[in-house]
Amino acid sequence: MAAGGGEIAVKVVLYYWPAFGRAGALFRILEERGVPYEHKSSKKEMAAKASAFGASGVNIAPPIVENGGKLISQCTACAMYLGMTLGFDKGVVPCLEVQYLLDIVDAAEGGIGNNNDDSGLLKQFMEGCDGKPSQWSVLAGTIERNIQGPYFCGAEPSYVDSFLLQHTDWRRDMFDEFQAKTGTDMFR
């Protein structure tokens, strides 16, 4: 029995593209705990599990975690599952952690991701306009105010910390490009 009440099979299978992307937290959690896993990254392998690629199961798209015959998809649910199963859940209040995961998705994918292709929209998103605070400052400020210590849930890292790192790594090139163009460090 692992911490968090779940069990890990002999080997976890992680279905995701050959990149960290939305699975970065999953790779980090598995590596940190030394859990053996197999990374299946071909579209053909993912198509056997993901209905978006042709499977008729209950999982839409990668990332997908397979553990002892159980399949979990969606990056938030996968991070929560592995985090709770492998003991990255000290101080966790599950409903709040779901909120934090979704707040991170809103900021990184909905905010930065949706405005990434248009430099004017991205600048407005990051810096605001007409004297109003930027959407970035509202989203990032909310995330920051929810951090309860050096880590999201206090003194020890949780799966939410891995998830936040996943998204800052994933979008780091965009932040660096924005800083090079404007001189503004969005992580200050």
mmCIF file of C-alpha atoms in Angstrom:
data_model
loop_
_atom_site.group_PDB
_atom_site.id
_atom_site.type_symbol
_atom_site.label_atom_id
_atom_site.label_comp_id
_atom_site.label_asym_id
_atom_site.label_seq_id
_atom_site.Cartn_x
_atom_site.Cartn_y
_atom_site.Cartn_z
ATOM 1 C CA MET A 1 0.000 0.000 0.000
ATOM 2 C CA ALA A 2 1.418 3.381 -0.988
ATOM 3 C CA ALA A 3 0.889 6.628 0.894
ATOM 4 C CA GLY A 4 -2.452 8.151 0.024
ATOM 5 C CA GLY A 5 -4.210 4.797 0.118
ATOM 6 C CA GLY A 6 -3.579 3.650 -3.453
ATOM 7 C CA GLU A 7 -1.420 0.889 -4.787
ATOM 8 C CA ILE A 8 1.081 0.997 -7.597
ATOM 9 C CA ALA A 9 1.337 -1.927 -9.981
ATOM 10 C CA VAL A 10 4.697 -3.424 -10.836
ATOM 11 C CA LYS A 11 5.031 -0.872 -13.620
ATOM 12 C CA VAL A 12 2.927 2.206 -14.399
ATOM 13 C CA VAL A 13 2.356 3.005 -18.060
ATOM 14 C CA LEU A 14 2.211 6.661 -19.032
ATOM 15 C CA TYR A 15 0.723 7.501 -22.434
ATOM 16 C CA TYR A 16 1.811 10.888 -23.723
ATOM 17 C CA TRP A 17 3.704 12.497 -26.577
ATOM 18 C CA PRO A 18 7.536 12.421 -26.488
ATOM 19 C CA ALA A 19 7.656 15.639 -24.431
ATOM 20 C CA PHE A 20 6.840 16.863 -20.933
ATOM 21 C CA GLY A 21 3.937 19.186 -21.870
ATOM 22 C CA ARG A 22 0.772 18.269 -19.966
ATOM 23 C CA ALA A 23 2.494 15.218 -18.475
ATOM 24 C CA GLY A 24 5.468 16.995 -16.885
ATOM 25 C CA ALA A 25 4.088 16.660 -13.347
ATOM 26 C CA LEU A 26 3.468 12.937 -13.897
ATOM 27 C CA PHE A 27 7.042 12.246 -15.011
ATOM 28 C CA ARG A 28 8.394 14.239 -12.050
ATOM 29 C CA ILE A 29 6.177 12.502 -9.475
ATOM 30 C CA LEU A 30 7.089 9.039 -10.768
ATOM 31 C CA GLU A 31 10.812 9.883 -10.955
ATOM 32 C CA GLU A 32 10.874 11.479 -7.489
ATOM 33 C CA ARG A 33 9.412 8.326 -5.938
ATOM 34 C CA GLY A 34 11.517 5.957 -8.037
ATOM 35 C CA VAL A 35 8.434 4.224 -9.435
ATOM 36 C CA PRO A 36 9.143 2.090 -12.499
ATOM 37 C CA TYR A 37 7.133 3.262 -15.485
ATOM 38 C CA GLU A 38 6.944 2.838 -19.210
ATOM 39 C CA HIS A 39 6.384 5.863 -21.418
ATOM 40 C CA LYS A 40 4.356 5.031 -24.522
ATOM 41 C CA SER A 41 4.463 7.969 -26.901
ATOM 42 C CA SER A 42 3.460 6.800 -30.356
ATOM 43 C CA LYS A 43 0.081 7.851 -31.652
ATOM 44 C CA LYS A 44 -0.680 4.191 -32.384
ATOM 45 C CA GLU A 45 -0.073 3.250 -28.731
ATOM 46 C CA MET A 46 -2.165 6.173 -27.500
ATOM 47 C CA ALA A 47 -4.939 5.362 -29.998
ATOM 48 C CA ALA A 48 -5.447 2.043 -28.229
ATOM 49 C CA LYS A 49 -6.439 3.932 -25.047
ATOM 50 C CA ALA A 50 -7.678 7.399 -26.133
ATOM 51 C CA SER A 51 -11.078 7.809 -27.767
ATOM 52 C CA ALA A 52 -9.883 11.008 -29.466
ATOM 53 C CA PHE A 53 -7.576 8.773 -31.503
ATOM 54 C CA GLY A 54 -9.952 5.857 -32.112
ATOM 55 C CA ALA A 55 -10.386 3.840 -28.907
ATOM 56 C CA SER A 56 -13.923 3.294 -27.645
ATOM 57 C CA GLY A 57 -13.088 3.522 -23.944
ATOM 58 C CA VAL A 58 -13.747 6.160 -21.321
ATOM 59 C CA ASN A 59 -10.504 8.141 -21.727
ATOM 60 C CA ILE A 60 -10.534 10.962 -24.267
ATOM 61 C CA ALA A 61 -6.908 11.952 -24.736
ATOM 62 C CA PRO A 62 -3.449 11.756 -23.213
ATOM 63 C CA PRO A 63 -1.957 12.035 -20.767
ATOM 64 C CA ILE A 64 -3.274 8.711 -19.577
ATOM 65 C CA VAL A 65 -1.902 6.800 -16.586
ATOM 66 C CA GLU A 66 -2.383 3.039 -16.565
ATOM 67 C CA ASN A 67 -1.859 1.356 -13.219
ATOM 68 C CA GLY A 68 -2.868 -2.240 -12.620
ATOM 69 C CA GLY A 69 -5.553 -2.123 -15.318
ATOM 70 C CA LYS A 70 -6.965 1.211 -14.108
ATOM 71 C CA LEU A 71 -6.860 4.053 -16.650
ATOM 72 C CA ILE A 72 -6.947 7.715 -15.606
ATOM 73 C CA SER A 73 -6.821 10.601 -18.085
ATOM 74 C CA GLN A 74 -6.741 14.411 -18.015
ATOM 75 C CA CYS A 75 -3.600 16.037 -16.653
ATOM 76 C CA THR A 76 -5.305 17.323 -13.494
ATOM 77 C CA ALA A 77 -6.829 13.959 -12.561
ATOM 78 C CA CYS A 78 -3.594 12.112 -13.379
ATOM 79 C CA ALA A 79 -1.520 14.463 -11.205
ATOM 80 C CA MET A 80 -3.982 14.137 -8.341
ATOM 81 C CA TYR A 81 -4.125 10.333 -8.660
ATOM 82 C CA LEU A 82 -0.351 9.813 -8.763
ATOM 83 C CA GLY A 83 0.252 12.488 -6.130
ATOM 84 C CA MET A 84 -2.207 10.999 -3.661
ATOM 85 C CA THR A 85 -1.134 7.429 -4.409
ATOM 86 C CA LEU A 86 2.568 8.196 -4.018
ATOM 87 C CA GLY A 87 2.376 10.405 -0.946
ATOM 88 C CA PHE A 88 2.575 13.889 -2.449
ATOM 89 C CA ASP A 89 -0.561 14.792 -0.507
ATOM 90 C CA LYS A 90 0.628 16.041 2.891
ATOM 91 C CA GLY A 91 -1.687 18.867 3.978
ATOM 92 C CA VAL A 92 -3.879 18.413 0.921
ATOM 93 C CA VAL A 93 -7.577 19.300 0.991
ATOM 94 C CA PRO A 94 -8.696 17.549 -2.224
ATOM 95 C CA CYS A 95 -11.432 20.021 -3.203
ATOM 96 C CA LEU A 96 -9.049 22.955 -2.778
ATOM 97 C CA GLU A 97 -6.312 21.187 -4.699
ATOM 98 C CA VAL A 98 -8.730 20.621 -7.602
ATOM 99 C CA GLN A 99 -9.403 24.370 -7.511
ATOM 100 C CA TYR A 100 -5.646 25.114 -7.527
ATOM 101 C CA LEU A 101 -5.029 22.730 -10.445
ATOM 102 C CA LEU A 102 -7.816 24.357 -12.451
ATOM 103 C CA ASP A 103 -6.575 27.854 -11.554
ATOM 104 C CA ILE A 104 -3.178 26.880 -12.967
ATOM 105 C CA VAL A 105 -4.819 25.573 -16.150
ATOM 106 C CA ASP A 106 -6.816 28.816 -16.452
ATOM 107 C CA ALA A 107 -3.662 30.925 -16.153
ATOM 108 C CA ALA A 108 -1.327 28.855 -18.316
ATOM 109 C CA GLU A 109 -3.562 27.293 -20.943
ATOM 110 C CA GLY A 110 -6.633 29.510 -20.988
ATOM 111 C CA GLY A 111 -4.778 32.769 -20.423
ATOM 112 C CA ILE A 112 -1.278 32.514 -21.834
ATOM 113 C CA GLY A 113 -2.111 29.729 -24.277
ATOM 114 C CA ASN A 114 -5.167 31.494 -25.728
ATOM 115 C CA ASN A 115 -3.303 34.767 -26.202
ATOM 116 C CA ASN A 116 0.032 33.337 -27.315
ATOM 117 C CA ASP A 117 -0.450 33.772 -31.082
ATOM 118 C CA ASP A 118 -1.364 37.469 -31.060
ATOM 119 C CA SER A 119 1.324 39.738 -29.607
ATOM 120 C CA GLY A 120 -1.155 42.562 -28.951
ATOM 121 C CA LEU A 121 -3.548 40.310 -27.051
ATOM 122 C CA LEU A 122 -0.670 38.723 -25.169
ATOM 123 C CA LYS A 123 0.716 42.130 -24.176
ATOM 124 C CA GLN A 124 -2.755 43.206 -22.962
ATOM 125 C CA PHE A 125 -3.209 39.915 -21.084
ATOM 126 C CA MET A 126 0.185 40.254 -19.396
ATOM 127 C CA GLU A 127 0.252 44.015 -18.768
ATOM 128 C CA GLY A 128 -3.390 45.136 -18.727
ATOM 129 C CA CYS A 129 -4.799 48.226 -20.411
ATOM 130 C CA ASP A 130 -6.803 51.371 -19.667
ATOM 131 C CA GLY A 131 -5.508 51.433 -16.093
ATOM 132 C CA LYS A 132 -7.053 48.063 -15.266
ATOM 133 C CA PRO A 133 -4.981 45.265 -13.742
ATOM 134 C CA SER A 134 -3.824 42.638 -16.186
ATOM 135 C CA GLN A 135 -5.588 39.296 -16.366
ATOM 136 C CA TRP A 136 -2.191 37.741 -15.687
ATOM 137 C CA SER A 137 -1.791 39.670 -12.416
ATOM 138 C CA VAL A 138 -5.274 38.605 -11.299
ATOM 139 C CA LEU A 139 -4.697 34.924 -12.125
ATOM 140 C CA ALA A 140 -1.092 34.737 -10.877
ATOM 141 C CA GLY A 141 -1.962 36.743 -7.742
ATOM 142 C CA THR A 142 -4.758 34.325 -6.893
ATOM 143 C CA ILE A 143 -2.434 31.353 -7.352
ATOM 144 C CA GLU A 144 0.258 32.996 -5.224
ATOM 145 C CA ARG A 145 -2.173 33.835 -2.382
ATOM 146 C CA ASN A 146 -3.187 30.174 -2.182
ATOM 147 C CA ILE A 147 0.365 28.987 -1.484
ATOM 148 C CA GLN A 148 0.464 28.125 2.226
ATOM 149 C CA GLY A 149 4.213 27.958 2.820
ATOM 150 C CA PRO A 150 7.245 27.298 0.755
ATOM 151 C CA TYR A 151 4.924 24.856 -1.070
ATOM 152 C CA PHE A 152 1.235 24.974 -1.947
ATOM 153 C CA CYS A 153 0.091 22.920 1.038
ATOM 154 C CA GLY A 154 2.689 24.067 3.547
ATOM 155 C CA ALA A 155 6.068 22.618 4.416
ATOM 156 C CA GLU A 156 6.232 19.729 1.917
ATOM 157 C CA PRO A 157 5.793 19.547 -1.852
ATOM 158 C CA SER A 158 2.493 18.257 -3.180
ATOM 159 C CA TYR A 159 1.266 17.227 -6.590
ATOM 160 C CA VAL A 160 0.002 20.808 -7.055
ATOM 161 C CA ASP A 161 3.598 22.070 -6.889
ATOM 162 C CA SER A 162 4.613 19.574 -9.585
ATOM 163 C CA PHE A 163 1.645 20.696 -11.676
ATOM 164 C CA LEU A 164 2.588 24.380 -11.372
ATOM 165 C CA LEU A 165 6.177 23.564 -12.337
ATOM 166 C CA GLN A 166 4.848 21.595 -15.326
ATOM 167 C CA HIS A 167 3.031 24.650 -16.623
ATOM 168 C CA THR A 168 5.801 27.169 -15.980
ATOM 169 C CA ASP A 169 8.292 24.878 -17.743
ATOM 170 C CA TRP A 170 5.893 24.288 -20.613
ATOM 171 C CA ARG A 171 5.364 28.027 -21.193
ATOM 172 C CA ARG A 172 8.842 29.224 -20.221
ATOM 173 C CA ASP A 173 9.845 29.956 -23.807
ATOM 174 C CA MET A 174 6.858 32.274 -24.135
ATOM 175 C CA PHE A 175 7.721 34.086 -20.884
ATOM 176 C CA ASP A 176 11.352 34.462 -22.028
ATOM 177 C CA GLU A 177 10.264 35.823 -25.411
ATOM 178 C CA PHE A 178 7.858 38.252 -23.748
ATOM 179 C CA GLN A 179 10.615 39.474 -21.427
ATOM 180 C CA ALA A 180 13.050 39.907 -24.317
ATOM 181 C CA LYS A 181 10.525 42.041 -26.222
ATOM 182 C CA THR A 182 9.207 44.130 -23.311
ATOM 183 C CA GLY A 183 11.845 43.990 -20.600
ATOM 184 C CA THR A 184 9.129 42.786 -18.185
ATOM 185 C CA ASP A 185 9.856 39.726 -16.018
ATOM 186 C CA MET A 186 6.469 38.139 -15.303
ATOM 187 C CA PHE A 187 7.960 36.115 -12.437
ATOM 188 C CA ARG A 188 9.151 39.102 -10.411
#
